Backbone as CSV, one residue per row, in Angstrom:
resi,resn,N_x,N_y,N_z,CA_x,CA_y,CA_z,C_x,C_y,C_z
1,MET,0.830,-1.213,0.000,0.000,0.000,0.000,0.860,1.257,0.000
2,LEU,1.922,1.262,0.824,2.795,2.420,0.884,3.513,2.631,-0.443
3,ARG,3.910,1.514,-1.090,4.586,1.632,-2.374,3.650,2.224,-3.410
4,ARG,2.367,1.791,-3.398,1.399,2.316,-4.348,1.161,3.812,-4.108
5,LEU,1.073,4.211,-2.846,0.876,5.621,-2.518,2.053,6.461,-2.984
6,SER,3.272,5.935,-2.798,4.449,6.670,-3.236,4.433,6.891,-4.737
7,CYS,4.026,5.879,-5.492,3.951,6.016,-6.941,2.934,7.076,-7.335
8,CYS,1.805,7.110,-6.632,0.781,8.110,-6.936,1.307,9.519,-6.695
9,VAL,2.051,9.698,-5.593,2.607,11.010,-5.290,3.548,11.460,-6.392
10,LEU,4.425,10.540,-6.878,5.362,10.906,-7.922,4.657,11.262,-9.214
11,LEU,3.558,10.574,-9.514,2.839,10.852,-10.749,2.201,12.222,-10.752
12,VAL,1.760,12.703,-9.592,1.062,13.982,-9.559,1.985,15.152,-9.232
13,LEU,3.280,14.892,-9.035,4.171,15.993,-8.710,4.193,17.089,-9.757
14,PRO,4.208,16.770,-11.070,4.136,17.870,-12.029,2.908,18.736,-11.834
15,VAL,1.792,18.150,-11.405,0.592,18.932,-11.120,0.858,19.901,-9.983
16,PHE,1.490,19.413,-8.905,1.828,20.293,-7.790,2.726,21.426,-8.258
17,GLN,3.731,21.086,-9.077,4.699,22.083,-9.497,4.033,23.180,-10.317
18,LEU,3.066,22.820,-11.148,2.423,23.810,-12.004,1.355,24.605,-11.279
19,LEU,0.732,24.007,-10.273,-0.365,24.685,-9.601,0.038,25.352,-8.304
20,ALA,1.276,25.175,-7.865,1.671,25.695,-6.549,1.380,27.173,-6.421
21,GLN,1.604,27.952,-7.507,1.439,29.388,-7.388,-0.015,29.792,-7.250
22,SER,-0.975,28.913,-7.593,-2.381,29.288,-7.522,-3.105,28.653,-6.343
23,CYS,-2.389,27.826,-5.573,-3.050,27.095,-4.500,-2.871,27.741,-3.141
24,THR,-2.024,28.729,-3.039,-1.748,29.347,-1.743,-2.218,30.784,-1.746
25,PRO,-3.184,31.151,-0.890,-3.619,32.546,-0.856,-2.518,33.435,-0.322
26,PRO,-2.382,34.664,-0.836,-1.321,35.551,-0.352,-1.508,35.894,1.112
27,ALA,-0.416,35.801,1.868,-0.482,36.094,3.297,-0.906,37.531,3.513
28,GLY,-1.845,37.727,4.401,-2.300,39.078,4.700,-3.375,39.570,3.775
29,GLY,-3.423,39.005,2.553,-4.442,39.399,1.598,-4.356,40.868,1.249
30,LEU,-5.453,41.421,0.803,-5.544,42.832,0.468,-6.313,43.549,1.561
31,PRO,-5.722,44.530,2.238,-6.403,45.201,3.334,-7.641,45.933,2.845
32,GLY,-8.762,45.670,3.440,-9.985,46.382,3.090,-10.573,45.915,1.776
33,ALA,-11.712,46.466,1.413,-12.382,46.082,0.187,-11.695,46.679,-1.029
34,ASN,-11.008,47.780,-0.874,-10.360,48.471,-1.975,-8.879,48.097,-2.012
35,PRO,-8.400,47.479,-3.116,-6.981,47.105,-3.170,-6.035,48.278,-2.965
36,ALA,-6.466,49.488,-3.321,-5.602,50.658,-3.135,-5.265,50.902,-1.674
37,ASP,-6.032,50.318,-0.758,-5.697,50.421,0.663,-4.303,49.868,0.944
38,PHE,-3.830,48.989,0.072,-2.513,48.389,0.291,-1.413,49.446,0.248
39,TRP,-1.508,50.405,-0.642,-0.533,51.488,-0.678,-0.548,52.266,0.634
40,ARG,-1.738,52.576,1.124,-1.830,53.339,2.374,-1.206,52.561,3.524
41,GLN,-1.434,51.258,3.530,-0.828,50.435,4.581,0.691,50.462,4.483
42,GLN,1.223,50.303,3.269,2.670,50.245,3.087,3.340,51.576,3.404
43,ARG,2.660,52.672,3.121,3.260,53.987,3.365,3.364,54.319,4.850
44,GLN,2.822,53.486,5.690,3.001,53.678,7.126,4.442,53.394,7.546
45,PHE,5.218,52.710,6.693,6.557,52.266,7.064,7.611,53.212,6.482
46,PRO,8.543,53.677,7.306,9.533,54.674,6.852,10.338,54.242,5.645
47,ARG,10.717,52.973,5.578,11.555,52.545,4.445,10.783,52.575,3.137
48,VAL,9.505,52.307,3.192,8.693,52.371,1.975,8.558,53.824,1.526
49,ARG,8.313,54.718,2.474,8.216,56.141,2.118,9.544,56.647,1.557
50,ALA,10.654,56.222,2.166,11.966,56.661,1.680,12.247,56.093,0.289
51,ALA,11.874,54.837,0.072,12.066,54.229,-1.246,11.225,54.929,-2.294
52,GLU,10.007,55.289,-1.926,9.123,55.971,-2.866,9.695,57.336,-3.241
53,ALA,10.256,58.034,-2.260,10.831,59.347,-2.535,12.091,59.240,-3.389
54,ALA,12.940,58.236,-3.106,14.224,58.129,-3.797,14.107,57.422,-5.142
55,THR,13.281,56.384,-5.195,13.251,55.503,-6.360,11.960,55.603,-7.144
56,GLY,10.925,56.171,-6.521,9.625,56.253,-7.178,9.669,56.894,-8.560
57,PRO,10.383,58.015,-8.741,10.434,58.611,-10.081,11.038,57.683,-11.134
58,ALA,12.077,56.931,-10.773,12.691,55.996,-11.726,11.726,54.869,-12.077
59,VAL,10.983,54.387,-11.087,10.002,53.334,-11.337,8.882,53.859,-12.237
60,ALA,8.417,55.068,-11.947,7.363,55.660,-12.774,7.837,55.824,-14.216
61,ASN,9.094,56.229,-14.387,9.629,56.394,-15.742,9.764,55.052,-16.450
62,LEU,10.184,54.020,-15.698,10.302,52.678,-16.264,8.959,52.184,-16.775
63,LEU,7.916,52.400,-15.987,6.578,51.994,-16.417,6.122,52.798,-17.622
64,ARG,6.377,54.094,-17.575,5.920,54.966,-18.656,6.573,54.593,-19.983
65,THR,7.867,54.308,-19.960,8.576,53.989,-21.206,8.149,52.644,-21.782
66,HIS,7.525,51.795,-20.951,7.004,50.518,-21.436,5.479,50.555,-21.606
67,TYR,4.914,51.754,-21.566,3.473,51.945,-21.774,2.637,51.129,-20.782
68,LEU,3.085,51.143,-19.532,2.402,50.403,-18.476,1.685,51.382,-17.554
69,ASP,0.433,51.087,-17.281,-0.402,51.911,-16.415,-0.319,51.365,-14.995
70,PRO,0.206,52.125,-14.032,0.316,51.604,-12.661,-1.025,51.181,-12.070
71,ARG,-2.122,51.720,-12.569,-3.447,51.336,-12.068,-3.890,49.983,-12.596
72,ARG,-3.167,49.453,-13.600,-3.527,48.168,-14.212,-2.342,47.209,-14.226
73,LEU,-1.317,47.497,-13.448,-0.061,46.764,-13.542,-0.183,45.330,-13.032
74,GLU,0.395,44.404,-13.786,0.609,43.030,-13.351,2.082,42.709,-13.573
75,ILE,2.686,41.997,-12.632,4.092,41.628,-12.766,4.285,40.163,-12.417
76,MET,5.417,39.639,-12.803,5.874,38.333,-12.338,7.397,38.353,-12.340
77,PHE,7.980,37.464,-11.569,9.431,37.367,-11.459,9.893,36.024,-12.000
78,ARG,11.077,36.040,-12.620,11.682,34.791,-13.075,13.180,34.846,-12.824
79,LEU,13.718,33.746,-12.321,15.149,33.617,-12.102,15.631,32.342,-12.789
80,VAL,16.579,32.489,-13.709,17.325,31.366,-14.262,18.705,31.451,-13.614
81,LYS,19.011,30.500,-12.752,20.172,30.635,-11.872,21.469,30.916,-12.622
82,THR,21.681,30.258,-13.757,22.939,30.447,-14.476,23.060,31.841,-15.078
83,ARG,21.964,32.567,-15.197,22.024,33.941,-15.701,22.290,34.946,-14.587
84,VAL,22.126,34.543,-13.328,22.474,35.338,-12.146,21.777,36.697,-12.169
85,GLU,20.497,36.696,-12.519,19.728,37.939,-12.473,18.251,37.622,-12.287
86,LEU,17.590,38.529,-11.590,16.159,38.418,-11.371,15.439,39.199,-12.459
87,GLU,14.637,38.505,-13.253,13.874,39.145,-14.316,12.526,39.609,-13.775
88,VAL,12.153,40.824,-14.101,10.823,41.332,-13.784,10.069,41.482,-15.104
89,TRP,8.966,40.754,-15.220,8.107,40.806,-16.393,6.838,41.564,-16.021
90,ALA,6.279,42.287,-16.969,5.131,43.135,-16.633,4.181,43.246,-17.823
91,ARG,2.951,43.646,-17.514,1.938,43.937,-18.532,0.818,44.723,-17.869
92,ASN,-0.046,45.303,-18.686,-1.299,45.862,-18.196,-2.333,44.758,-18.093
93,GLN,-3.178,44.815,-17.102,-4.242,43.821,-16.955,-5.052,43.752,-18.239
94,GLY,-5.196,42.534,-18.756,-5.933,42.343,-19.993,-5.207,42.823,-21.222
95,GLY,-3.905,43.095,-21.097,-3.157,43.701,-22.199,-2.267,42.761,-22.967
96,GLY,-2.524,41.457,-22.903,-1.717,40.523,-23.668,-0.602,39.910,-22.848
97,PRO,0.388,39.296,-23.515,1.439,38.583,-22.799,2.365,39.511,-22.022
98,PHE,3.073,38.911,-21.062,4.078,39.651,-20.305,5.251,40.016,-21.206
99,GLU,5.875,41.159,-20.898,7.113,41.573,-21.549,8.166,41.825,-20.481
100,LEU,9.420,41.575,-20.851,10.507,41.793,-19.893,10.633,43.281,-19.600
101,LEU,10.491,43.636,-18.336,10.583,45.031,-17.918,12.011,45.395,-17.557
102,HIS,12.650,44.568,-16.740,14.023,44.856,-16.312,14.595,43.589,-15.681
103,ALA,15.925,43.461,-15.725,16.618,42.351,-15.062,17.592,42.931,-14.049
104,TYR,17.494,42.452,-12.815,18.321,42.955,-11.712,19.391,41.910,-11.377
105,PRO,20.672,42.231,-11.535,21.729,41.265,-11.205,21.666,40.859,-9.732
106,LEU,21.883,39.589,-9.476,22.000,39.137,-8.096,23.320,39.648,-7.519
107,ALA,23.269,40.142,-6.303,24.466,40.662,-5.652,25.295,39.556,-5.005
108,ALA,24.693,38.379,-4.835,25.391,37.228,-4.255,24.581,35.984,-4.576
109,THR,25.232,34.841,-4.541,24.548,33.568,-4.753,25.000,32.578,-3.682
110,SER,24.229,31.528,-3.519,24.610,30.474,-2.584,24.095,29.146,-3.102
111,GLY,24.668,28.070,-2.597,24.238,26.750,-3.014,24.725,26.413,-4.407
112,SER,24.060,25.446,-5.023,24.431,24.963,-6.351,23.162,24.727,-7.156
113,LEU,23.295,24.292,-8.396,22.119,23.979,-9.197,21.349,22.833,-8.557
114,GLY,20.035,22.999,-8.483,19.203,21.985,-7.837,18.255,22.627,-6.848
115,PRO,17.168,21.936,-6.509,16.146,22.501,-5.621,16.600,22.542,-4.171
116,LYS,15.857,23.294,-3.377,16.068,23.301,-1.927,15.266,22.150,-1.332
117,ARG,15.903,21.377,-0.457,15.221,20.213,0.105,15.229,20.180,1.629
118,ARG,16.092,20.951,2.277,16.140,20.913,3.742,16.615,22.248,4.282
119,ALA,16.285,22.497,5.532,16.732,23.712,6.205,18.254,23.727,6.298
120,GLY,18.841,24.883,6.041,20.266,25.035,6.205,21.114,24.517,5.071
121,ASP,20.509,24.156,3.923,21.313,23.640,2.815,21.830,24.753,1.894
122,TYR,21.478,26.003,2.188,21.942,27.167,1.441,21.432,27.198,-0.005
123,GLN,20.498,26.327,-0.343,19.989,26.266,-1.701,18.906,27.323,-1.939
124,VAL,18.908,27.904,-3.131,17.777,28.699,-3.608,16.770,27.716,-4.200
125,PRO,15.503,27.794,-3.822,14.523,26.827,-4.342,14.417,26.882,-5.868
126,GLU,13.827,25.849,-6.433,13.515,25.819,-7.859,12.082,25.349,-8.022
127,GLY,11.359,25.984,-8.921,9.970,25.607,-9.152,9.101,26.831,-9.367
128,PHE,7.821,26.667,-9.054,6.813,27.693,-9.310,6.257,28.190,-7.978
129,TYR,6.470,29.455,-7.692,6.109,30.034,-6.406,5.312,31.312,-6.613
130,GLU,5.016,31.984,-5.517,4.368,33.293,-5.563,4.827,34.114,-4.380
131,ILE,4.657,35.418,-4.482,4.967,36.311,-3.361,3.837,36.206,-2.344
132,ASP,4.192,35.889,-1.102,3.158,35.790,-0.071,3.394,36.717,1.117
133,ARG,4.493,37.510,1.088,4.770,38.436,2.190,5.472,39.671,1.664
134,PHE,5.058,40.820,2.181,5.768,42.082,1.964,6.363,42.464,3.309
135,ASN,7.685,42.585,3.371,8.338,42.902,4.641,9.043,44.249,4.543
136,PRO,8.407,45.318,5.035,9.018,46.652,4.970,9.996,46.921,6.113
137,LYS,10.226,45.934,6.969,11.169,46.093,8.078,12.196,44.963,8.066
138,SER,12.614,44.556,6.897,13.514,43.430,6.733,14.899,43.719,7.308
139,ASN,15.594,42.667,7.715,16.998,42.790,8.081,17.851,43.154,6.872
140,TYR,17.274,42.977,5.677,17.970,43.288,4.435,17.203,44.379,3.690
141,HIS,16.935,45.466,4.395,16.307,46.684,3.873,14.811,46.470,3.623
142,LEU,14.452,45.897,2.477,13.070,45.542,2.157,13.101,44.124,1.590
143,SER,11.995,43.397,1.692,12.017,42.037,1.149,10.623,41.571,0.767
144,LEU,10.601,40.622,-0.168,9.379,39.977,-0.639,9.534,38.482,-0.421
145,GLY,8.610,37.883,0.330,8.729,36.479,0.681,8.068,35.560,-0.321
146,LEU,8.685,34.391,-0.531,8.120,33.354,-1.390,7.345,32.344,-0.549
147,ASN,6.346,31.716,-1.174,5.574,30.696,-0.477,6.290,29.343,-0.525
148,TYR,7.568,29.361,-0.183,8.339,28.132,-0.006,8.200,27.665,1.433
149,PRO,7.984,26.370,1.681,7.855,25.268,0.737,6.442,25.167,0.157
150,ASN,6.364,24.852,-1.147,5.061,24.626,-1.760,4.731,23.134,-1.742
151,ALA,3.690,22.730,-2.425,3.247,21.338,-2.369,4.315,20.380,-2.879
152,ALA,4.986,20.746,-3.969,6.026,19.875,-4.508,7.198,19.758,-3.539
153,ASP,7.578,20.866,-2.907,8.684,20.839,-1.944,8.349,19.932,-0.761
154,LEU,7.119,20.018,-0.275,6.720,19.190,0.859,6.682,17.717,0.483
155,ALA,6.303,17.437,-0.774,6.227,16.038,-1.204,7.607,15.437,-1.425
156,LEU,8.561,16.243,-1.886,9.883,15.731,-2.242,10.960,16.031,-1.206
157,GLY,10.730,17.023,-0.350,11.769,17.462,0.564,11.913,16.583,1.787
158,GLU,12.851,16.949,2.622,13.079,16.259,3.887,12.067,16.747,4.916
159,PRO,11.993,16.086,6.081,10.985,16.481,7.078,11.036,17.949,7.470
160,ASN,12.220,18.550,7.457,12.347,19.975,7.744,12.899,20.668,6.499
161,PRO,12.015,21.102,5.583,12.490,21.689,4.324,12.993,23.114,4.456
162,GLY,12.825,23.719,5.627,13.236,25.104,5.813,12.159,26.063,5.346
163,GLY,12.506,27.335,5.297,11.539,28.356,4.908,12.211,29.712,4.860
164,ASP,11.402,30.774,4.875,11.899,32.149,4.872,12.844,32.405,3.707
165,ILE,12.339,32.203,2.503,13.078,32.511,1.286,12.558,33.839,0.748
166,PHE,13.473,34.780,0.514,13.069,36.133,0.144,13.863,36.655,-1.053
167,ILE,13.237,37.554,-1.776,13.930,38.510,-2.640,14.188,39.727,-1.755
168,HIS,15.441,40.140,-1.596,15.700,41.193,-0.618,16.871,42.063,-1.039
169,GLY,17.141,43.083,-0.223,18.266,43.970,-0.457,19.559,43.377,0.057
170,GLY,20.574,44.210,0.121,21.863,43.745,0.618,22.642,42.965,-0.427
171,GLU,23.732,42.359,0.042,24.640,41.653,-0.862,25.099,40.336,-0.256
172,ALA,24.192,39.648,0.466,24.522,38.364,1.066,23.382,37.397,0.830
173,SER,23.719,36.106,0.670,22.696,35.102,0.419,23.005,33.825,1.171
174,ILE,21.981,33.276,1.824,22.058,31.921,2.394,20.836,31.144,1.899
175,GLY,20.531,31.328,0.620,19.385,30.669,0.004,18.362,31.639,-0.545
176,CYS,18.614,32.935,-0.371,17.690,33.958,-0.862,18.243,34.609,-2.129
177,MET,17.563,35.675,-2.581,17.926,36.351,-3.824,18.172,37.831,-3.538
178,PRO,19.403,38.216,-3.179,19.711,39.616,-2.891,19.961,40.395,-4.181
179,ILE,19.382,41.576,-4.296,19.553,42.394,-5.502,19.988,43.820,-5.147
180,THR,20.651,43.987,-4.027,21.125,45.257,-3.472,19.940,46.085,-2.953
181,ASP,20.253,47.043,-2.096,19.198,47.899,-1.545,18.521,48.717,-2.635
182,ALA,19.323,49.231,-3.579,18.734,50.022,-4.660,17.813,49.165,-5.523
183,GLY,18.244,47.940,-5.798,17.419,47.056,-6.614,16.121,46.681,-5.935
184,ILE,16.180,46.329,-4.654,14.957,45.906,-3.971,13.986,47.065,-3.817
185,GLU,14.481,48.297,-3.724,13.555,49.428,-3.642,12.684,49.485,-4.898
186,GLU,13.288,49.334,-6.075,12.503,49.341,-7.305,11.551,48.156,-7.368
187,VAL,12.071,46.973,-7.079,11.258,45.762,-7.173,10.116,45.786,-6.158
188,TYR,10.407,46.252,-4.955,9.376,46.323,-3.919,8.271,47.291,-4.330
189,LEU,8.649,48.454,-4.857,7.638,49.424,-5.287,6.806,48.869,-6.436
190,LEU,7.432,48.136,-7.354,6.679,47.512,-8.440,5.677,46.500,-7.894
191,ALA,6.115,45.709,-6.922,5.231,44.700,-6.345,4.076,45.343,-5.583
192,VAL,4.359,46.403,-4.824,3.282,47.100,-4.115,2.297,47.699,-5.111
193,THR,2.821,48.292,-6.183,1.952,48.888,-7.197,1.035,47.841,-7.817
194,ALA,1.592,46.673,-8.142,0.789,45.602,-8.741,-0.254,45.081,-7.764
195,ARG,0.156,44.892,-6.508,-0.804,44.402,-5.513,-1.915,45.432,-5.302
196,ALA,-1.555,46.706,-5.255,-2.556,47.754,-5.067,-3.468,47.887,-6.279
197,ALA,-2.982,47.474,-7.453,-3.804,47.491,-8.662,-4.740,46.293,-8.736
198,GLY,-4.633,45.381,-7.757,-5.552,44.259,-7.693,-4.954,42.907,-8.011
199,GLN,-3.635,42.819,-8.236,-3.022,41.537,-8.539,-2.819,40.749,-7.250
200,ALA,-3.651,39.748,-7.039,-3.601,38.973,-5.799,-2.459,37.968,-5.797
201,VAL,-2.080,37.445,-6.964,-1.025,36.436,-7.062,0.084,36.971,-7.947
202,ILE,1.282,37.125,-7.387,2.461,37.548,-8.136,3.367,36.324,-8.287
203,PRO,3.419,35.726,-9.489,4.193,34.493,-9.666,5.697,34.732,-9.590
204,VAL,6.399,33.690,-9.143,7.862,33.673,-9.138,8.293,32.318,-9.681
205,HIS,8.944,32.301,-10.842,9.440,31.067,-11.446,10.953,31.015,-11.277
206,ILE,11.461,29.896,-10.778,12.902,29.750,-10.560,13.370,28.461,-11.223
207,PHE,14.364,28.584,-12.107,14.907,27.443,-12.838,16.426,27.394,-12.670
208,PRO,17.028,26.211,-12.792,18.485,26.116,-12.636,19.235,26.712,-13.823
209,PHE,18.707,26.498,-15.023,19.291,26.937,-16.293,18.163,26.883,-17.309
210,PRO,18.352,27.379,-18.527,17.276,27.252,-19.509,16.903,25.781,-19.699
211,LEU,15.661,25.433,-19.456,15.255,24.027,-19.456,14.906,23.573,-20.869
212,THR,15.962,23.372,-21.652,15.851,22.830,-22.996,16.529,21.458,-23.019
213,GLU,16.242,20.691,-24.056,16.864,19.369,-24.172,18.380,19.488,-24.269
214,VAL,18.852,20.507,-24.962,20.300,20.702,-25.094,20.939,20.927,-23.733
215,GLU,20.334,21.793,-22.920,20.905,22.074,-21.605,20.754,20.887,-20.664
216,LEU,19.618,20.196,-20.725,19.435,19.030,-19.864,20.457,17.949,-20.178
217,ALA,20.828,17.816,-21.450,21.807,16.799,-21.827,23.153,17.045,-21.157
218,LYS,23.458,18.296,-20.858,24.712,18.618,-20.179,24.697,18.176,-18.718
219,HIS,23.503,17.884,-18.205,23.352,17.501,-16.794,22.699,16.120,-16.684
220,ALA,22.989,15.255,-17.652,22.303,13.962,-17.749,22.558,13.065,-16.545
221,THR,23.657,13.270,-15.836,23.970,12.422,-14.687,23.514,13.033,-13.359
222,SER,22.858,14.184,-13.411,22.440,14.846,-12.172,21.321,14.077,-11.488
223,PRO,21.346,13.978,-10.170,20.232,13.350,-9.454,18.940,14.156,-9.549
224,HIS,19.028,15.398,-10.037,17.850,16.254,-10.141,17.207,16.208,-11.527
225,LEU,17.698,15.349,-12.408,17.234,15.360,-13.792,15.729,15.155,-13.898
226,ALA,15.180,14.197,-13.173,13.735,13.938,-13.246,12.942,15.133,-12.734
227,PHE,13.423,15.753,-11.664,12.746,16.938,-11.142,12.743,18.054,-12.173
228,TRP,13.894,18.292,-12.809,13.979,19.357,-13.807,13.062,19.080,-14.989
229,ARG,12.954,17.815,-15.388,12.035,17.493,-16.482,10.590,17.787,-16.081
230,GLY,10.269,17.655,-14.815,8.943,18.007,-14.339,8.648,19.492,-14.441
231,LEU,9.710,20.321,-14.410,9.543,21.767,-14.549,9.502,22.218,-16.006
232,MET,9.953,21.360,-16.911,10.098,21.755,-18.315,8.814,22.272,-18.960
233,PRO,7.648,21.628,-18.756,6.440,22.142,-19.422,6.127,23.587,-19.051
234,GLY,6.282,23.937,-17.774,6.030,25.309,-17.352,7.038,26.283,-17.934
235,TYR,8.308,25.858,-17.987,9.346,26.705,-18.584,9.065,26.922,-20.062
236,ALA,8.788,25.833,-20.786,8.578,25.920,-22.233,7.340,26.744,-22.565
237,TYR,6.291,26.600,-21.764,5.064,27.341,-22.034,5.307,28.840,-21.898
238,PHE,6.015,29.224,-20.851,6.282,30.656,-20.681,7.199,31.174,-21.791
239,GLU,8.206,30.394,-22.181,9.093,30.817,-23.248,8.320,31.073,-24.541
240,LYS,7.315,30.255,-24.808,6.555,30.378,-26.049,5.503,31.466,-25.985
241,HIS,4.788,31.548,-24.854,3.617,32.414,-24.778,3.814,33.657,-23.919
242,HIS,4.881,33.705,-23.114,5.074,34.784,-22.140,3.852,34.922,-21.235
243,GLU,3.334,33.790,-20.860,2.232,33.644,-19.900,2.617,32.532,-18.940
244,PRO,2.315,32.650,-17.644,2.526,31.522,-16.747,1.687,30.340,-17.192
245,ALA,2.248,29.154,-17.115,1.559,27.963,-17.585,0.301,27.688,-16.764
246,GLU,-0.745,27.295,-17.449,-1.957,26.805,-16.806,-2.049,25.312,-17.075
247,LEU,-2.433,24.558,-16.101,-2.449,23.099,-16.222,-3.308,22.649,-17.394
248,LEU,-4.483,23.238,-17.571,-5.367,22.786,-18.635,-4.787,23.115,-20.001
249,GLN,-4.094,24.237,-20.109,-3.480,24.582,-21.380,-2.401,23.575,-21.742
250,LEU,-1.601,23.176,-20.745,-0.556,22.219,-21.012,-1.130,20.850,-21.348
251,ALA,-2.198,20.462,-20.656,-2.789,19.164,-20.892,-3.365,19.058,-22.297
252,ALA,-3.747,20.195,-22.869,-4.360,20.185,-24.201,-3.318,20.065,-25.300
253,LYS,-2.036,20.243,-24.977,-0.996,20.205,-26.006,-0.724,18.785,-26.477
């Protein structure tokens, strides 16, 4: 019976990986009935006000030059570890596929290629996540938390998979994604703007390298090969459509 259950879990793992970003409600939700209340809540914090004063004009110009309306903004994040930069993709609500808005170099890295499986392994997770926390009082200036561990991590990880994975400021990493204080100010303001515009789920996709057959062949002996192949449909779908993969869309292919 246990062997049969284990097989069932392995068969549905790609489902967990693709749906993880839509199965977890954002922590804290949207304050009040009006999503714009989120801006008012965030402006209560000195670092957010300081970031808005220092970086807000640059963010506004970035949106303007890409014809993005802050009142309709949607964003998502993507990290391909070998590229060592956090990509911010954006669009107007109902305005078609995402376009690359900006890429922020990582100020530090930790771990190696492969998913995070236990607390203290210094690994940056891999898979499909979402932002579930806004931390305006971070030890690393400002930070955005990921909903790690997700369903796939819990199914495949060790009993203590760890947690508290963030996109944050500073220049140090023990499994997180630091993009300097200046970088996180822009990214944080973009995320607040999108959340205040009504975007309840901000996806975060993390891959070890471009998940193509050519690249996978270079890692054919890796113990993570099967896991990476499970991520391939979501990677390929976004590469083709610039939309986060939906399970039904992939199943129809």
